[in-house]
Amino acid sequence: KACEEARRSLSARAETSDGLGVQQGELGQGLQLRTGQVQLGSGPRRGVQKKDETYASIPAVQEALAGDSYVFLSGNDVVRLASGLGTDFSEADMDAMARLWDNCEPQQDEAGYEVYPYKGTLTSYFQMDTSIGRCFNCDLMSSHNYGALGDGCNAPALRVVEHIDPTTVNASAACYFRLHKAWPKAAIGNPMVRALQRLIFEVLARPSGINWRPVDGTDVTAPYEAMMSAYRVTPRGVAGQLGSAPPQSDGDPGPEGVHQDSAELFLLDRRNVASSTGGNRIWQLLQPCGKPSADAIDAGTAGNLLESRVLCDRFDAVLVLDREVKHEACPIVPDSPISDAANGSLGTALRDVLTFEVRRPRH
């Protein structure tokens, strides 16, 4: 429903547009057209980005981040921005990227238990050195490697270690050490993956008004580490086996609730979502970590909530300055019946997303 309402709004606006995606007569009433060169309108900045606002350049995205500490991007914006950075990609590359999510497996804690059996992951780390100017670099790292999955005749799958932010820990998953299956080799050279990595690099590397605040205990002189993760949230433990970890709510992409990721920059990019629910909320730092109360949600922007939005289309994304605001992934309700995993069916993926958590390494 939320997606359809947004599309109807966009369609109606297009019929009365001046060609820039701005409805005539609205300039000067707080609407901001981000071009990176000029800002039109004089409305308040924080938490009032328009749902149909477009971003024509990397500087425009940086300007929004500098002012609001987060920015929602449409899938069209993401593809257009990425395609203008010198990395060619095709629809076939996008389809090949989407198939990578079929490799997802549940993350494990230090005891080998599946932390969220219904939430499959892939994770690898990439180094981005912005100290040498805007020359794009994004190199696969091995410093977080842990070992291989599988034995005997099974082809081993590399695992990588994640030391998670304490705000993502809840009583039913109280560990800070996670093991993820690494991305397959096909992901490393995929042109669409490289284009998205370059988009992140450009936001980091280009001069801007963003106040990059490092995570406590990290080396500000070292290159960035970009933790790139795929998540597939499915019902009833489809992503793994039930019963191997404390029970969690089926199909909840964010059981930790409101949290931060010990990062400077966080990106969530929608891939395949078989539901029009499962939105994302951006909160002020004052909002306590964990599942928000009904009162906090009902208070909306009069309280600590800055914005709530559903990523409707492929490549819809949100960029967040993780030291300045908190974020939350909302529960999913499937739009159509899901096959019963207990009967051997893999069912339908409810939510496939791509995330980047960018931070400096610890001392």
PDB file of C-alpha atoms in Angstrom, residues 21 27 43 89 119 131 149 153 214 226-227 237 319:
ATOM      1  CA  GLY A  21      10.708  16.627 -11.080  1.00  0.00           C
ATOM      2  CA  LEU A  27       9.561  26.326  -5.088  1.00  0.00           C
ATOM      3  CA  GLY A  43      12.232  25.091   4.496  1.00  0.00           C
ATOM      4  CA  PHE A  89      27.049  -2.385 -16.079  1.00  0.00           C
ATOM      5  CA  LYS A 119      18.233 -14.484   8.266  1.00  0.00           C
ATOM      6  CA  SER A 131      43.872   9.586   1.306  1.00  0.00           C
ATOM      7  CA  LEU A 149      33.021 -24.069   6.060  1.00  0.00           C
ATOM      8  CA  CYS A 153      34.595 -33.458  -0.695  1.00  0.00           C
ATOM      9  CA  PRO A 214      35.208   8.336  13.609  1.00  0.00           C
ATOM     10  CA  ALA A 226      33.767  -1.314   4.019  1.00  0.00           C
ATOM     11  CA  MET A 227      31.905  -4.336   5.346  1.00  0.00           C
ATOM     12  CA  GLY A 237      13.919 -20.534   9.445  1.00  0.00           C
ATOM     13  CA  LEU A 319      22.497   6.390   3.502  1.00  0.00           C
TER      14      LEU A 319
END
